[in-house]
PDB file of C-alpha atoms (C1' of nucleotides) in Angstrom:
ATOM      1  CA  UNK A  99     -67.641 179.098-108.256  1.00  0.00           C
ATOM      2  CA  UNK A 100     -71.055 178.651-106.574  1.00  0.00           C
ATOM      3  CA  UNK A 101     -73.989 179.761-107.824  1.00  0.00           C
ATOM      4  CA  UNK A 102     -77.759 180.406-106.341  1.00  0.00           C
ATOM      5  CA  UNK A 103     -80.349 180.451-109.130  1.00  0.00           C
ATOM      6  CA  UNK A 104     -84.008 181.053-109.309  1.00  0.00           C
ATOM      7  CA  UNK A 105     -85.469 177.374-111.560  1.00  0.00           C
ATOM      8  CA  UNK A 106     -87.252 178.565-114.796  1.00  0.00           C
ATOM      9  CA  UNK A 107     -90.867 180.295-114.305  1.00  0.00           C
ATOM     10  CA  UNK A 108     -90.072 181.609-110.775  1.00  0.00           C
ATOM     11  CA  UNK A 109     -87.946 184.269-111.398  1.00  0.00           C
ATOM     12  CA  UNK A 110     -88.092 187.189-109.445  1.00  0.00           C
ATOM     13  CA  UNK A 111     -90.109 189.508-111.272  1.00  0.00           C
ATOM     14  CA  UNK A 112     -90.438 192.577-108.914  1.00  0.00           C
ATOM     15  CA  UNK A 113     -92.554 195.337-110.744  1.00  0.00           C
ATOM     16  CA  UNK A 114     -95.022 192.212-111.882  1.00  0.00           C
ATOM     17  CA  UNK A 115     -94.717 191.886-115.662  1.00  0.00           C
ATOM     18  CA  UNK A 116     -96.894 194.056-118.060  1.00  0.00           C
ATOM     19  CA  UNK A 117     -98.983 193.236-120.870  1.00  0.00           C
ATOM     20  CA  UNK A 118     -98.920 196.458-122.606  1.00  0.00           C
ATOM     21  CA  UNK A 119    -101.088 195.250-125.555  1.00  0.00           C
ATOM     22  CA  UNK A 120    -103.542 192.696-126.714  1.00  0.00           C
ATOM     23  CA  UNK A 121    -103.544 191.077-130.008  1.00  0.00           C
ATOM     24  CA  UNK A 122    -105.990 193.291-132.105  1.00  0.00           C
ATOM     25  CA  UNK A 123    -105.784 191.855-135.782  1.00  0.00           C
ATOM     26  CA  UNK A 124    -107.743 188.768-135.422  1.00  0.00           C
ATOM     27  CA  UNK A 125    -104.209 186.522-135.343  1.00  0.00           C
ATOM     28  CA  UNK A 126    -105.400 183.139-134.261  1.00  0.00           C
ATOM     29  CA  UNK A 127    -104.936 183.061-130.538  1.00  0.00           C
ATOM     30  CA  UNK A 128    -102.719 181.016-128.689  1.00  0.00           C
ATOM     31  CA  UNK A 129    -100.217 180.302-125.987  1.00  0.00           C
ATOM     32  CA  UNK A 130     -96.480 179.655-126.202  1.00  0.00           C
ATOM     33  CA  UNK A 131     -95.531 176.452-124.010  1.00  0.00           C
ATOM     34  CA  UNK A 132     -92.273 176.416-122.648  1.00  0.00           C
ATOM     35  CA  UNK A 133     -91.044 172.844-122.337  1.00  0.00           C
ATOM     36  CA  UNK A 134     -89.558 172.072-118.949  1.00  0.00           C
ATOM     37  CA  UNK A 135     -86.084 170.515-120.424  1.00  0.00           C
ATOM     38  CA  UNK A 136     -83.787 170.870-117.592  1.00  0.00           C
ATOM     39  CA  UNK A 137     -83.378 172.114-113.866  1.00  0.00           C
ATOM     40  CA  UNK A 138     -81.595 175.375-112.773  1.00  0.00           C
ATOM     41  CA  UNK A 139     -78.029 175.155-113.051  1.00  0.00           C
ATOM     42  CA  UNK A 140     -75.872 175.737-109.853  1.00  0.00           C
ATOM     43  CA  UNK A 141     -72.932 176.399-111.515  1.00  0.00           C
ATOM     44  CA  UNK A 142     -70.701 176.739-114.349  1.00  0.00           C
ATOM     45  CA  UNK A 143     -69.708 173.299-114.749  1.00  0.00           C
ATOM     46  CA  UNK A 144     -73.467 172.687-114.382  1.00  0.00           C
ATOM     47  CA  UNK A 145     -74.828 175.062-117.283  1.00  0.00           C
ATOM     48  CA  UNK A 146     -72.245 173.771-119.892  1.00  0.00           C
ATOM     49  CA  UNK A 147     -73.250 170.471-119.462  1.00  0.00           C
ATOM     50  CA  UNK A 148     -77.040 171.542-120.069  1.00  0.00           C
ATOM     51  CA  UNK A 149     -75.695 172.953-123.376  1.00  0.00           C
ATOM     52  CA  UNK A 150     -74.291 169.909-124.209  1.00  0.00           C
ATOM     53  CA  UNK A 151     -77.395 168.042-123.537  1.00  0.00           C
ATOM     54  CA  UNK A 152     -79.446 170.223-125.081  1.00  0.00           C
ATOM     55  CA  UNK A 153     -77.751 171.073-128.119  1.00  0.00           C
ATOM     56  CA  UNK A 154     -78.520 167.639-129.583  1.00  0.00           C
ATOM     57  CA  UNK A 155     -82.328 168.694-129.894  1.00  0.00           C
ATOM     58  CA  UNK A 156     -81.747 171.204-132.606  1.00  0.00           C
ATOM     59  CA  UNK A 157     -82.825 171.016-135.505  1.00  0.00           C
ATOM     60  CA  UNK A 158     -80.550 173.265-138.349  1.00  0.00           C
ATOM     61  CA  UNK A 159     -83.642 172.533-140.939  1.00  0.00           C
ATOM     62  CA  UNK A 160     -87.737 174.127-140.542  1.00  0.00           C
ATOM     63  CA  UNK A 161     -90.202 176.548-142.212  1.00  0.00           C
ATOM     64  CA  UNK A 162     -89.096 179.664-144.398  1.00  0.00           C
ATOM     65  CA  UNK A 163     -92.140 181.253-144.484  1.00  0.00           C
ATOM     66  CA  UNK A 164     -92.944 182.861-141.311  1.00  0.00           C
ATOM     67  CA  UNK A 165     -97.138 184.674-140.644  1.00  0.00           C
ATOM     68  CA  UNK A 166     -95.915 186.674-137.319  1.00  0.00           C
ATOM     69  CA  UNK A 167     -91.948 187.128-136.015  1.00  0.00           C
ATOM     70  CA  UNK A 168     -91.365 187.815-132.650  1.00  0.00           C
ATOM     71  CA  UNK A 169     -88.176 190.106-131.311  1.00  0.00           C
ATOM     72  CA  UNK A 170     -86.631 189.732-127.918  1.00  0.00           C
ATOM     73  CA  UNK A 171     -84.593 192.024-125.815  1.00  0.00           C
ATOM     74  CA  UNK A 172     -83.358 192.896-122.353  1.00  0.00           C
ATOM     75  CA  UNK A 173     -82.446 195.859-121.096  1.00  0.00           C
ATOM     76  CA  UNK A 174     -80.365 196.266-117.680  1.00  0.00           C
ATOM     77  CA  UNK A 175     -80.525 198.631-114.752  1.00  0.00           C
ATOM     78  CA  UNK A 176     -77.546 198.717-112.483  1.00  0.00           C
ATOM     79  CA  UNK A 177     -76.141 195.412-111.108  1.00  0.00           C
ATOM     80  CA  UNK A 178     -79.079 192.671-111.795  1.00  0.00           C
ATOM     81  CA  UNK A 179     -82.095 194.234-112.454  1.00  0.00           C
ATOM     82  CA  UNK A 180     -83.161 193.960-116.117  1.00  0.00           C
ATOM     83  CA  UNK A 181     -86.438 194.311-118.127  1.00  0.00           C
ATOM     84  CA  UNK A 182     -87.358 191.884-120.989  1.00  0.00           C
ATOM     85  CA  UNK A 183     -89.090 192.772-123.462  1.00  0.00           C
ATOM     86  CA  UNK A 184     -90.821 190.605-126.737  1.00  0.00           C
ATOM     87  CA  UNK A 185     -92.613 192.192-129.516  1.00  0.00           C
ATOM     88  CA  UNK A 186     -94.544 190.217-131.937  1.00  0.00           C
ATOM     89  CA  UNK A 187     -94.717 191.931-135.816  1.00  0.00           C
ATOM     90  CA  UNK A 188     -96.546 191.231-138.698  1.00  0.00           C
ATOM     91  CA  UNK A 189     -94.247 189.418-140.749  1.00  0.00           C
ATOM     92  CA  UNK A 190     -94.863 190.578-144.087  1.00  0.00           C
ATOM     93  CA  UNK A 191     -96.428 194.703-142.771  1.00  0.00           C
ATOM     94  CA  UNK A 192     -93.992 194.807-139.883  1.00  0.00           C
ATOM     95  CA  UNK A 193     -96.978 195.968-137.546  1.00  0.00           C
ATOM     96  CA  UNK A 194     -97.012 195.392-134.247  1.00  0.00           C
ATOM     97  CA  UNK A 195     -99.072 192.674-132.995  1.00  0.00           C
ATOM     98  CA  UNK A 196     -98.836 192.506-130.051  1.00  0.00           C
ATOM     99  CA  UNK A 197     -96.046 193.744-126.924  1.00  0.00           C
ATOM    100  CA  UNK A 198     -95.159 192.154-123.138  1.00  0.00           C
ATOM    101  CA  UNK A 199     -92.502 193.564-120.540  1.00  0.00           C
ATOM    102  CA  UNK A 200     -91.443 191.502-117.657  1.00  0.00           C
ATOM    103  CA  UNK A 201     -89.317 193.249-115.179  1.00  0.00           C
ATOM    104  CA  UNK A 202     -87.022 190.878-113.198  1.00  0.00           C
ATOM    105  CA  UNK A 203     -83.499 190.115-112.129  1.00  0.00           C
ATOM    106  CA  UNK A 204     -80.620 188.639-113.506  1.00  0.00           C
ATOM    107  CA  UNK A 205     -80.686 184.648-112.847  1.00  0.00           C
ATOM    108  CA  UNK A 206     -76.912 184.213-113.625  1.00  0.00           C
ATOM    109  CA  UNK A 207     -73.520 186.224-113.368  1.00  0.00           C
ATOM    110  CA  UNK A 208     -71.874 187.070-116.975  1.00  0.00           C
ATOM    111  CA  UNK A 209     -69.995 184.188-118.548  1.00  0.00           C
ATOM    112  CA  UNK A 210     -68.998 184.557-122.156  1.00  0.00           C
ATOM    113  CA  UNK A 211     -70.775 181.612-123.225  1.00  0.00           C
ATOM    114  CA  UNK A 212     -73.542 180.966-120.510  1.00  0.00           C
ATOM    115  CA  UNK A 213     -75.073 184.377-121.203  1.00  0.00           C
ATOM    116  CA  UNK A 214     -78.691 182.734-121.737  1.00  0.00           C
ATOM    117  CA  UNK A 215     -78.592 181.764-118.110  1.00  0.00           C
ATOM    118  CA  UNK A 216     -78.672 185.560-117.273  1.00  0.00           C
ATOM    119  CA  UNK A 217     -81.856 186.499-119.182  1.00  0.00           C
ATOM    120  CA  UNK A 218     -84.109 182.883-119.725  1.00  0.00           C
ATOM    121  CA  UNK A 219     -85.948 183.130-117.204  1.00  0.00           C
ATOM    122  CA  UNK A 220     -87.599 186.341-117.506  1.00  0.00           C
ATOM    123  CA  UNK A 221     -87.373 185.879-121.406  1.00  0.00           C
ATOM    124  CA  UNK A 222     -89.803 182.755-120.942  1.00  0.00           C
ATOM    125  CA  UNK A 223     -92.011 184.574-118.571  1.00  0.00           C
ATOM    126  CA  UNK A 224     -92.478 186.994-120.826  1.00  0.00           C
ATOM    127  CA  UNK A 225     -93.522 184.579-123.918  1.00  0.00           C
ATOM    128  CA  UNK A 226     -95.412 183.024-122.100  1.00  0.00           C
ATOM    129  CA  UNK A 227     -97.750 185.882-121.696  1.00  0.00           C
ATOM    130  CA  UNK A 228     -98.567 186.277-125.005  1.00  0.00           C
ATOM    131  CA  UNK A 229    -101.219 185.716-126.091  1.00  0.00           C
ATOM    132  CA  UNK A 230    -100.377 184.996-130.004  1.00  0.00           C
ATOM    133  CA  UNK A 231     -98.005 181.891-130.917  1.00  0.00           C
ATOM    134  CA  UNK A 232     -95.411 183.549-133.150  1.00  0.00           C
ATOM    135  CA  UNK A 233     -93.756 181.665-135.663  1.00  0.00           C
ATOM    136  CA  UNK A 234     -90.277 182.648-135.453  1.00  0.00           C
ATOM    137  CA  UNK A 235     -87.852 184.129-132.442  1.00  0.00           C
ATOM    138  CA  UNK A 236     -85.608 187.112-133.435  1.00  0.00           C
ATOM    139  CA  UNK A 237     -83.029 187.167-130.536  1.00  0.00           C
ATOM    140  CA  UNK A 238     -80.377 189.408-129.339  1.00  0.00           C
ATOM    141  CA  UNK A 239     -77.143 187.193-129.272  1.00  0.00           C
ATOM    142  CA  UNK A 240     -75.954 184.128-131.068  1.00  0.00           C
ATOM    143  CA  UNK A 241     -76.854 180.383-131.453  1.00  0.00           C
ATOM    144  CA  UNK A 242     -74.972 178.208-133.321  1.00  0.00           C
ATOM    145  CA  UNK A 243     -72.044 180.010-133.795  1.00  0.00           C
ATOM    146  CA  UNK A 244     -71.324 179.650-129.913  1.00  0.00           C
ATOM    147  CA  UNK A 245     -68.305 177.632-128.246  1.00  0.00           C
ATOM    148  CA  UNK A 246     -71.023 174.434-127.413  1.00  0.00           C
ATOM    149  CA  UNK A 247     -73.033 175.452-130.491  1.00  0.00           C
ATOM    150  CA  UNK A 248     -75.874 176.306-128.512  1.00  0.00           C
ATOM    151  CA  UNK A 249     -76.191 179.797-127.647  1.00  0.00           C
ATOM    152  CA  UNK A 250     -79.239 182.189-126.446  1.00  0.00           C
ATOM    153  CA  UNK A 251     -81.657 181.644-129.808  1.00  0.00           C
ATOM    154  CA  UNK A 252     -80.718 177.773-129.752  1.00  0.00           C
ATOM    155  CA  UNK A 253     -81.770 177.566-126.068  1.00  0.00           C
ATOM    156  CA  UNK A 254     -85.052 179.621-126.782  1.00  0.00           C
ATOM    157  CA  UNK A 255     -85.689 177.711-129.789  1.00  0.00           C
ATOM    158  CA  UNK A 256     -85.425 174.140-127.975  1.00  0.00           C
ATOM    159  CA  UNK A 257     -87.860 175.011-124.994  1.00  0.00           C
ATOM    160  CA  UNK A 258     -90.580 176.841-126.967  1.00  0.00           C
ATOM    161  CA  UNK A 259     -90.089 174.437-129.682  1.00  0.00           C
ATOM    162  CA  UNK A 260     -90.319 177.116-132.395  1.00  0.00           C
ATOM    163  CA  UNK A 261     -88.079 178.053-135.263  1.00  0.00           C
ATOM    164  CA  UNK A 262     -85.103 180.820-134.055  1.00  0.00           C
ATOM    165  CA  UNK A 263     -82.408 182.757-134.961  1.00  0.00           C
ATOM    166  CA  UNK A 264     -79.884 185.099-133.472  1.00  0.00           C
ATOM    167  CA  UNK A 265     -78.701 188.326-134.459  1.00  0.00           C
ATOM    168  CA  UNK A 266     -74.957 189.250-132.982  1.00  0.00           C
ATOM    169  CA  UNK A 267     -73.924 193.176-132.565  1.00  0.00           C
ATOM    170  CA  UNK A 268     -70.149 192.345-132.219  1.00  0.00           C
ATOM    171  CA  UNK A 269     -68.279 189.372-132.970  1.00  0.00           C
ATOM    172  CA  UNK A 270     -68.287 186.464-130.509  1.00  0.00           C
ATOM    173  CA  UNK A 271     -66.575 183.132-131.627  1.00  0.00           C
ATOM    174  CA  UNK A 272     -64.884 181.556-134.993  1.00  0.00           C
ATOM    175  CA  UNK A 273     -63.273 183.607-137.690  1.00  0.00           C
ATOM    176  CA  UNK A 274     -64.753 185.872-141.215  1.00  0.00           C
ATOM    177  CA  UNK A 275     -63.509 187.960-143.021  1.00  0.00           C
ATOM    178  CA  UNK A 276     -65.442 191.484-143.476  1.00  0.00           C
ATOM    179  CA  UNK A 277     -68.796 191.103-146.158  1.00  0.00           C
ATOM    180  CA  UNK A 278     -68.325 193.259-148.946  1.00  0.00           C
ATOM    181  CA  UNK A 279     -70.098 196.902-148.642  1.00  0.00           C
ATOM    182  CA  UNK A 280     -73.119 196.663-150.160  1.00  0.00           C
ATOM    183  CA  UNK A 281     -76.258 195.682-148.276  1.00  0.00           C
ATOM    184  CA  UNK A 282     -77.087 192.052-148.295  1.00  0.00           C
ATOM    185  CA  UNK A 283     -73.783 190.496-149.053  1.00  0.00           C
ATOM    186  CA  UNK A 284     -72.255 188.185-146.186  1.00  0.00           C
ATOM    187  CA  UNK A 285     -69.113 186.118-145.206  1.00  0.00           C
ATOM    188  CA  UNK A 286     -69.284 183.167-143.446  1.00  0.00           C
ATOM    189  CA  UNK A 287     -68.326 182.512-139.754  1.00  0.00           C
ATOM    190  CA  UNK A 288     -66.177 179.697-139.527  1.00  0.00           C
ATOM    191  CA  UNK A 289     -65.065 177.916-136.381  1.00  0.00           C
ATOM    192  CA  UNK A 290     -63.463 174.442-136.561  1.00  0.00           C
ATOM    193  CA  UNK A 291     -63.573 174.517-140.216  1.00  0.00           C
ATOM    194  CA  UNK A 292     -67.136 174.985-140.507  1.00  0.00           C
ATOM    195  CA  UNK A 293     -69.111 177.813-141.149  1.00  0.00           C
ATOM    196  CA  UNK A 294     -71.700 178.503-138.198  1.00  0.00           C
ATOM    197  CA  UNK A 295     -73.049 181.464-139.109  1.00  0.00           C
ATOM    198  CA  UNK A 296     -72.666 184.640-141.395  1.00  0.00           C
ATOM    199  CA  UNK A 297     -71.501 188.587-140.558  1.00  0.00           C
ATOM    200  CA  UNK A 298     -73.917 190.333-142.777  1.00  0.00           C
ATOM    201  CA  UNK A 299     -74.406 193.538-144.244  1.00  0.00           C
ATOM    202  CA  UNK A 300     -78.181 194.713-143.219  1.00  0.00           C
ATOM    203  CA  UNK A 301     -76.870 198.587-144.238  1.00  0.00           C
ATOM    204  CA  UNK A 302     -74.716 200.017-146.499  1.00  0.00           C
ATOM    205  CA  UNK A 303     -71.976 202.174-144.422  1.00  0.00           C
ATOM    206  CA  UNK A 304     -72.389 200.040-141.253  1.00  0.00           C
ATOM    207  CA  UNK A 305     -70.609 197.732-139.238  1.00  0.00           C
ATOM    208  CA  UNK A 306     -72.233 193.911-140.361  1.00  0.00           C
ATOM    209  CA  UNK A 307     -74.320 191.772-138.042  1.00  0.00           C
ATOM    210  CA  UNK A 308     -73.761 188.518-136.949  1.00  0.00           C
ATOM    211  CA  UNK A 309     -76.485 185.840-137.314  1.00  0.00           C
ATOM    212  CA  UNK A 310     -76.852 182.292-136.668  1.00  0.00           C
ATOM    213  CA  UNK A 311     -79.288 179.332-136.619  1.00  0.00           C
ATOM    214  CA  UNK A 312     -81.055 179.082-133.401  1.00  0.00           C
ATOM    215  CA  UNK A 313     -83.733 176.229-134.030  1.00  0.00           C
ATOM    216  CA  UNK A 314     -85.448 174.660-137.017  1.00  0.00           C
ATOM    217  CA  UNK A 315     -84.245 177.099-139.564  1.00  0.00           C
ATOM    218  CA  UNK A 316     -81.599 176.892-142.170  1.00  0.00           C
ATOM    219  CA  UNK A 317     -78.695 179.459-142.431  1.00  0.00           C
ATOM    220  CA  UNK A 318     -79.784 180.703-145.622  1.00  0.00           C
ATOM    221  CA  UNK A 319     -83.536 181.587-144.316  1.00  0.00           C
ATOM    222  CA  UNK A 320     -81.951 183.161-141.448  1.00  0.00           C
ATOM    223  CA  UNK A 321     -79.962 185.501-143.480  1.00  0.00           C
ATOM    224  CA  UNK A 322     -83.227 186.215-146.239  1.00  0.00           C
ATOM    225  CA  UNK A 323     -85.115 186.923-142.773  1.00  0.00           C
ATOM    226  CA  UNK A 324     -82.979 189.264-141.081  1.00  0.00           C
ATOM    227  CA  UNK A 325     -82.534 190.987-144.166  1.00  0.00           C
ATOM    228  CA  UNK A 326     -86.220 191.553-144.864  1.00  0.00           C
ATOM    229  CA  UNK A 327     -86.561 191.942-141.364  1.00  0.00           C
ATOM    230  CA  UNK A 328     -83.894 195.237-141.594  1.00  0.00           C
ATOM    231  CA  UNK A 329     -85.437 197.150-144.559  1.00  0.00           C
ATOM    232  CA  UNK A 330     -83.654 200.388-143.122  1.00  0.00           C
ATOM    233  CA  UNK A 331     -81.264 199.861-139.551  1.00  0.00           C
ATOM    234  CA  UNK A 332     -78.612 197.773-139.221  1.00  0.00           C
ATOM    235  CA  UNK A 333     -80.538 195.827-136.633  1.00  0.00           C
ATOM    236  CA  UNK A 334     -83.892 193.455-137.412  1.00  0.00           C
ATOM    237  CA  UNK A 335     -87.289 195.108-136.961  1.00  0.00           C
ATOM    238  CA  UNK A 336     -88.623 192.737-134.141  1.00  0.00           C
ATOM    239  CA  UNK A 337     -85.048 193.389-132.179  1.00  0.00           C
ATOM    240  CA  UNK A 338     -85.426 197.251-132.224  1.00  0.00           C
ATOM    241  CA  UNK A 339     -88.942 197.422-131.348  1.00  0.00           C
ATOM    242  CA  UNK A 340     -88.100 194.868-128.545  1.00  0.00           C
ATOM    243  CA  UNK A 341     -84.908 196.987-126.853  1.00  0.00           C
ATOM    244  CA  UNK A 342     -87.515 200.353-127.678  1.00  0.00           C
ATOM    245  CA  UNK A 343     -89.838 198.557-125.493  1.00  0.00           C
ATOM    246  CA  UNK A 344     -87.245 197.414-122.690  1.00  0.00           C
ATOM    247  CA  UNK A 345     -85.366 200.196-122.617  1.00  0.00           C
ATOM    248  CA  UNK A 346     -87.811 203.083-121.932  1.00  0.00           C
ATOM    249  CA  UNK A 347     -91.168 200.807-121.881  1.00  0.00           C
ATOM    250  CA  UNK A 348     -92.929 201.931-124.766  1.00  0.00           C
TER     251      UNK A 348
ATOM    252  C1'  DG B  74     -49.759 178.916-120.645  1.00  0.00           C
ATOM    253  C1'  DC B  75     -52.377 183.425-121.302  1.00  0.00           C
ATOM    254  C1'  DG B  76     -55.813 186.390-122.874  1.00  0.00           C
ATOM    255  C1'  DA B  77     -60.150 187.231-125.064  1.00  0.00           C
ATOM    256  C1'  DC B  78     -64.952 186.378-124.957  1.00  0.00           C
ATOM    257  C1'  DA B  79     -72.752 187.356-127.098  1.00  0.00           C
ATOM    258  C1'  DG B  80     -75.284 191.040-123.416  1.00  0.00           C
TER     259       DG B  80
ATOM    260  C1'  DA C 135     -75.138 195.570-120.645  1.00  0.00           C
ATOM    261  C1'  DT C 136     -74.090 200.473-118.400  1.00  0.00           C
ATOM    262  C1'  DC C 137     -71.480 205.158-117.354  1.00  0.00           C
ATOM    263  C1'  DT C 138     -70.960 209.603-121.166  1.00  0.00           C
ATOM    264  C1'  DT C 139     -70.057 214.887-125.399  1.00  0.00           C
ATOM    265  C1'  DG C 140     -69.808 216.362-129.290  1.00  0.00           C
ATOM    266  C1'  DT C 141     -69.980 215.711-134.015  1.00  0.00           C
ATOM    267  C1'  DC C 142     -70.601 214.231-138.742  1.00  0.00           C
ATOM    268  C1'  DG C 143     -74.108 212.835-142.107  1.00  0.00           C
ATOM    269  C1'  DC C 144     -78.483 211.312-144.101  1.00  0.00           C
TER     270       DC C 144
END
DNA sequence: GCGACAG
DNA sequence: ATCTTGTCGC
């Protein structure tokens, strides 16, 4: 299988990418660098073996106190064209803070596995154009508990160099049994005989999610995050306001 | 060996 | 992810 990839930063991005806000709460300013780790992958083979290199840079420990959180998203039209959206909330008010949409194309055909390929580079372009520094990444997807150990929010984490997590809809790879009923219990996701993440119960009466260390952040602040983060859905703050933005752009 | 497999 | 109706419940 042969692939032909736009490198990081020069995605397509037909459309041009919006800034639909400023920052407007005096939040120190700032820009999110994006280190440049590794060159487009050309193929399969080629991507796994970028997740093998770059899994060793993670860091499972980091911060558990968090200022601003930031929620990412992407939101597909037809065959490759997509939207990415990242919304930056006041951690402890949940206010927004500040919004960007980047409208681009697909930089990788769907492998279970290598599904950060499809949505990085827009994703980067479009934290890059903050102009506040959050101080945590809320994605859409896994990271840890991922068949190299270093899915979507581990990838994110490693470039940007900040703390991550991901937040699951469905169940991807290891084992766990359902988390009891009640909001805020979990069971842990266990693959190879070691737990790599947790399914956990955000709402009463709903199917769990299924979150997972990105980057320099311990499972246990992941869960206490994504629960604060989920005072009333199923699904984190940052990630809704994120796929609200993507999906219909505003 | 075969199928399933984040979004 | 997306294509889709109605329906139950808060």
């Amino acid at each position: 299988m042969r692939i032909r990839i736009p490198p990081i930063g020069k995605a397509r991005l037909p459309g041009d990418g919006t800034c639909v806000a400023g920052s407007w709460k005096g939040h120190r300013l700032g820009r999110v660098r994006v280190k440049q780790l590794h060159s487009w992958p050309g193929s399969v083979a080629e991507a796994e073996a970028i997740q093998e290199r770059l899994r060793l840079h993670v860091e499972l420990t980091g911060p558990d106190v968090f200022t601003t959180v930031a929620g990412l998203d992407v939101h597909y039209h037809g065959d490759d064209a997509l939207s990415a959206a990242v919304v930056v909330l006041d951690a402890g008010t949940l206010d927004v803070v500040e919004r960007v949409v980047v409208h681009g194309r697909a930089a990788f055909p769907y492998v279970p596995g290598l599904f950060a390929f499809r949505e990085l580079p827009a994703l980067v372009e479009a934290l890059e154009r903050l102009t506040v520094t959050p101080d945590l990444l809320v994605c859409d997807g896994y990271g840890l508990a991922h068949p190299r150990g270093f899915g979507l929010a581990c990838h994110l984490g490693v470039l940007t160099g900040l703390p991550s997590l991901g937040v699951g809809k469905t169940p991807f790879v290891g084992t766990h049994d359902a988390p009891a009923p009640a909001r805020g219990s979990w069971s842990p996701i266990v693959l190879d005989g070691t737990p790599v993440g947790r399914a956990l119960r955000t709402r009463a009466g709903t199917k769990p999610v299924y979150v997972s260390q990105g980057h320099r952040i311990t499972l246990d602040t992941v869960t206490e995050q994504v629960l604060r983060l989920s005072p009333r859905f199923r699904l984190p703050e940052p990630v809704r306001q994120a796929d609200h933005l993507a999906r219909h752009g505003t």
